[in-house]
PDB file of C-alpha atoms in Angstrom:
ATOM      1  CA  MET A   1     -32.114   6.445   0.166  1.00 84.00           C
ATOM      2  CA  SER A   2     -30.678   7.337   3.537  1.00 91.00           C
ATOM      3  CA  LEU A   3     -26.901   7.266   3.957  1.00 96.00           C
ATOM      4  CA  ARG A   4     -24.849   7.397   7.133  1.00 97.00           C
ATOM      5  CA  ILE A   5     -21.780   9.463   6.265  1.00 98.00           C
ATOM      6  CA  GLY A   6     -18.734   9.822   8.464  1.00 97.00           C
ATOM      7  CA  VAL A   7     -16.593  12.938   8.205  1.00 96.00           C
ATOM      8  CA  ASP A   8     -13.051  13.522   9.406  1.00 95.00           C
ATOM      9  CA  ALA A   9     -13.830  16.909  10.958  1.00 92.00           C
ATOM     10  CA  ARG A  10     -10.646  17.341  12.965  1.00 88.00           C
ATOM     11  CA  GLU A  11     -10.046  20.650  11.161  1.00 80.00           C
ATOM     12  CA  ARG A  12     -12.941  22.117  13.142  1.00 78.00           C
ATOM     13  CA  VAL A  13     -10.796  23.519  15.957  1.00 76.00           C
ATOM     14  CA  ARG A  14     -12.302  25.835  18.546  1.00 79.00           C
ATOM     15  CA  GLY A  15     -11.544  29.492  17.839  1.00 80.00           C
ATOM     16  CA  ARG A  16      -9.824  28.876  14.497  1.00 81.00           C
ATOM     17  CA  GLN A  17     -11.245  28.932  10.984  1.00 79.00           C
ATOM     18  CA  THR A  18      -9.346  27.075   8.271  1.00 82.00           C
ATOM     19  CA  GLY A  19     -10.120  26.718   4.595  1.00 84.00           C
ATOM     20  CA  THR A  20     -10.688  22.989   5.015  1.00 86.00           C
ATOM     21  CA  GLY A  21     -12.972  23.627   7.988  1.00 85.00           C
ATOM     22  CA  ARG A  22     -14.984  26.162   5.999  1.00 89.00           C
ATOM     23  CA  TYR A  23     -15.251  23.678   3.100  1.00 91.00           C
ATOM     24  CA  LEU A  24     -16.611  21.009   5.459  1.00 91.00           C
ATOM     25  CA  GLU A  25     -19.183  23.336   6.946  1.00 91.00           C
ATOM     26  CA  GLU A  26     -20.412  24.439   3.520  1.00 94.00           C
ATOM     27  CA  ILE A  27     -20.576  20.988   1.958  1.00 94.00           C
ATOM     28  CA  ILE A  28     -22.490  19.513   4.905  1.00 95.00           C
ATOM     29  CA  ASN A  29     -24.913  22.449   5.069  1.00 95.00           C
ATOM     30  CA  ARG A  30     -25.626  22.210   1.315  1.00 96.00           C
ATOM     31  CA  ALA A  31     -26.030  18.419   1.461  1.00 95.00           C
ATOM     32  CA  ILE A  32     -28.528  18.783   4.314  1.00 96.00           C
ATOM     33  CA  GLU A  33     -30.615  21.045   2.066  1.00 95.00           C
ATOM     34  CA  VAL A  34     -30.694  18.637  -0.897  1.00 96.00           C
ATOM     35  CA  ARG A  35     -30.555  15.295   0.959  1.00 96.00           C
ATOM     36  CA  PRO A  36     -32.275  15.791   4.320  1.00 95.00           C
ATOM     37  CA  VAL A  37     -32.469  12.020   4.946  1.00 96.00           C
ATOM     38  CA  TRP A  38     -28.688  11.618   4.983  1.00 97.00           C
ATOM     39  CA  ARG A  39     -27.135  11.339   8.462  1.00 97.00           C
ATOM     40  CA  TRP A  40     -23.742  12.849   9.253  1.00 97.00           C
ATOM     41  CA  VAL A  41     -21.309  11.887  12.003  1.00 97.00           C
ATOM     42  CA  CYS A  42     -18.410  14.310  12.366  1.00 96.00           C
ATOM     43  CA  LEU A  43     -15.322  12.914  14.078  1.00 95.00           C
ATOM     44  CA  LEU A  44     -13.561  15.664  16.037  1.00 93.00           C
ATOM     45  CA  SER A  45     -10.271  16.102  17.884  1.00 90.00           C
ATOM     46  CA  PRO A  46     -10.492  16.580  21.671  1.00 91.00           C
ATOM     47  CA  ASP A  47     -10.859  20.377  21.254  1.00 88.00           C
ATOM     48  CA  GLY A  48     -13.000  20.209  18.100  1.00 88.00           C
ATOM     49  CA  GLU A  49     -15.890  22.607  17.727  1.00 88.00           C
ATOM     50  CA  GLU A  50     -19.448  21.531  16.928  1.00 90.00           C
ATOM     51  CA  ARG A  51     -20.442  24.249  14.470  1.00 87.00           C
ATOM     52  CA  ILE A  52     -23.393  22.722  12.637  1.00 89.00           C
ATOM     53  CA  SER A  53     -26.597  22.412  14.635  1.00 89.00           C
ATOM     54  CA  ALA A  54     -28.925  20.139  12.713  1.00 92.00           C
ATOM     55  CA  GLY A  55     -30.850  17.033  13.673  1.00 93.00           C
ATOM     56  CA  SER A  56     -29.045  15.048  10.981  1.00 96.00           C
ATOM     57  CA  VAL A  57     -25.555  15.875  12.317  1.00 96.00           C
ATOM     58  CA  GLN A  58     -23.923  14.142  15.274  1.00 96.00           C
ATOM     59  CA  TYR A  59     -20.445  14.545  16.748  1.00 96.00           C
ATOM     60  CA  ARG A  60     -17.951  12.096  18.195  1.00 96.00           C
ATOM     61  CA  ARG A  61     -14.563  12.940  19.682  1.00 94.00           C
ATOM     62  CA  LEU A  62     -11.512  10.906  18.836  1.00 93.00           C
ATOM     63  CA  PRO A  63      -9.021  10.380  21.641  1.00 90.00           C
ATOM     64  CA  GLY A  64      -5.774  12.123  20.800  1.00 83.00           C
ATOM     65  CA  TRP A  65      -4.510  14.648  18.300  1.00 81.00           C
ATOM     66  CA  PRO A  66      -3.806  13.926  14.626  1.00 80.00           C
ATOM     67  CA  THR A  67      -0.689  11.743  14.442  1.00 84.00           C
ATOM     68  CA  PRO A  68       0.080   8.836  12.115  1.00 87.00           C
ATOM     69  CA  PHE A  69      -1.171   6.415  14.805  1.00 89.00           C
ATOM     70  CA  VAL A  70      -4.438   8.306  15.319  1.00 89.00           C
ATOM     71  CA  ASP A  71      -4.884   8.755  11.546  1.00 88.00           C
ATOM     72  CA  GLN A  72      -4.370   5.094  10.695  1.00 91.00           C
ATOM     73  CA  VAL A  73      -5.445   3.127  13.782  1.00 93.00           C
ATOM     74  CA  VAL A  74      -7.806   5.206  15.915  1.00 93.00           C
ATOM     75  CA  LEU A  75      -9.639   6.750  12.950  1.00 93.00           C
ATOM     76  CA  ALA A  76      -9.986   3.389  11.159  1.00 94.00           C
ATOM     77  CA  SER A  77     -11.343   1.803  14.360  1.00 95.00           C
ATOM     78  CA  ALA A  78     -13.886   4.603  14.743  1.00 95.00           C
ATOM     79  CA  ILE A  79     -15.016   4.141  11.136  1.00 96.00           C
ATOM     80  CA  LYS A  80     -15.531   0.426  11.736  1.00 95.00           C
ATOM     81  CA  ARG A  81     -17.373   0.983  15.034  1.00 96.00           C
ATOM     82  CA  GLU A  82     -19.731   3.611  13.561  1.00 96.00           C
ATOM     83  CA  THR A  83     -20.723   1.486  10.525  1.00 95.00           C
ATOM     84  CA  PHE A  84     -20.737   4.267   7.950  1.00 97.00           C
ATOM     85  CA  ASP A  85     -21.957   3.838   4.393  1.00 97.00           C
ATOM     86  CA  LEU A  86     -19.300   6.321   3.258  1.00 97.00           C
ATOM     87  CA  PHE A  87     -16.429   8.180   4.898  1.00 97.00           C
ATOM     88  CA  HIS A  88     -15.297  11.642   3.776  1.00 96.00           C
ATOM     89  CA  CYS A  89     -11.741  12.907   4.368  1.00 94.00           C
ATOM     90  CA  PRO A  90     -11.398  16.590   3.464  1.00 91.00           C
ATOM     91  CA  TYR A  91      -7.600  16.461   3.277  1.00 82.00           C
ATOM     92  CA  LEU A  92      -5.108  14.107   1.752  1.00 76.00           C
ATOM     93  CA  LYS A  93      -4.465  11.849   4.742  1.00 81.00           C
ATOM     94  CA  GLY A  94      -7.243   9.322   4.731  1.00 86.00           C
ATOM     95  CA  PRO A  95      -7.059   5.938   6.436  1.00 91.00           C
ATOM     96  CA  TRP A  96      -5.247   3.215   4.513  1.00 91.00           C
ATOM     97  CA  TRP A  97      -7.903   0.703   5.552  1.00 92.00           C
ATOM     98  CA  SER A  98     -11.639   1.198   5.916  1.00 94.00           C
ATOM     99  CA  PRO A  99     -14.657  -1.120   6.006  1.00 94.00           C
ATOM    100  CA  CYS A 100     -16.572   1.362   3.812  1.00 96.00           C
ATOM    101  CA  PRO A 101     -15.775   3.463   0.736  1.00 97.00           C
ATOM    102  CA  VAL A 102     -13.650   6.543   1.476  1.00 96.00           C
ATOM    103  CA  VAL A 103     -13.670   9.825  -0.438  1.00 95.00           C
ATOM    104  CA  VAL A 104     -10.424  11.775  -0.032  1.00 92.00           C
ATOM    105  CA  ILE A 105     -10.353  15.386  -1.209  1.00 91.00           C
ATOM    106  CA  ILE A 106      -7.076  16.882  -2.425  1.00 84.00           C
ATOM    107  CA  HIS A 107      -7.564  20.635  -2.564  1.00 79.00           C
ATOM    108  CA  ASP A 108      -4.142  21.429  -4.023  1.00 75.00           C
ATOM    109  CA  LEU A 109      -0.702  19.952  -4.605  1.00 73.00           C
ATOM    110  CA  ILE A 110       1.383  22.956  -3.585  1.00 71.00           C
ATOM    111  CA  GLU A 111       3.326  20.952  -1.017  1.00 68.00           C
ATOM    112  CA  LEU A 112       4.925  19.053  -3.889  1.00 72.00           C
ATOM    113  CA  ARG A 113       6.452  22.313  -5.153  1.00 71.00           C
ATOM    114  CA  LEU A 114       7.414  23.942  -1.854  1.00 75.00           C
ATOM    115  CA  PRO A 115      10.861  23.436  -0.323  1.00 76.00           C
ATOM    116  CA  PRO A 116      10.919  21.318   2.861  1.00 72.00           C
ATOM    117  CA  GLU A 117      11.479  24.361   5.114  1.00 75.00           C
ATOM    118  CA  GLN A 118       8.096  25.677   3.930  1.00 70.00           C
ATOM    119  CA  GLY A 119       6.260  22.392   4.505  1.00 66.00           C
ATOM    120  CA  GLY A 120       6.947  20.862   1.105  1.00 67.00           C
ATOM    121  CA  ARG A 121       8.438  17.551   0.081  1.00 63.00           C
ATOM    122  CA  ILE A 122      11.827  16.907  -1.476  1.00 57.00           C
ATOM    123  CA  ARG A 123      11.643  16.096  -5.192  1.00 52.00           C
ATOM    124  CA  ALA A 124      14.524  15.535  -7.553  1.00 48.00           C
ATOM    125  CA  THR A 125      12.484  16.799 -10.518  1.00 53.00           C
ATOM    126  CA  PRO A 126       9.284  18.832 -10.656  1.00 53.00           C
ATOM    127  CA  ILE A 127       6.159  16.791 -11.286  1.00 51.00           C
ATOM    128  CA  PHE A 128       4.440  19.593 -13.211  1.00 50.00           C
TER     129      PHE A 128
END
């Protein structure tokens, strides 16, 4: 069965390698090997880098940088327009609404333990 899978690939920034970006590259490359009929559409930021060259991978650029508006309105509109069978978000800020199933990956929960000045969230009591 052929699937059309959308990917939030805004971590693929030109000249910068992130852990999330590396994860995306590896998971798509491995999936291409085992499911060559699947089609991938990577949604990039304006300066996003197209790193995977395969016939089953296409790229689209979203207008604007990641902000709550772009994350929840522009991204959701792109998902609807592209008619994906599945949408993959490699970090914990997926769209609240989507016309297709969404897989959100949470790599770690460290931000729940860090103080706000280090990018964490305020918590009255530790959750773990």
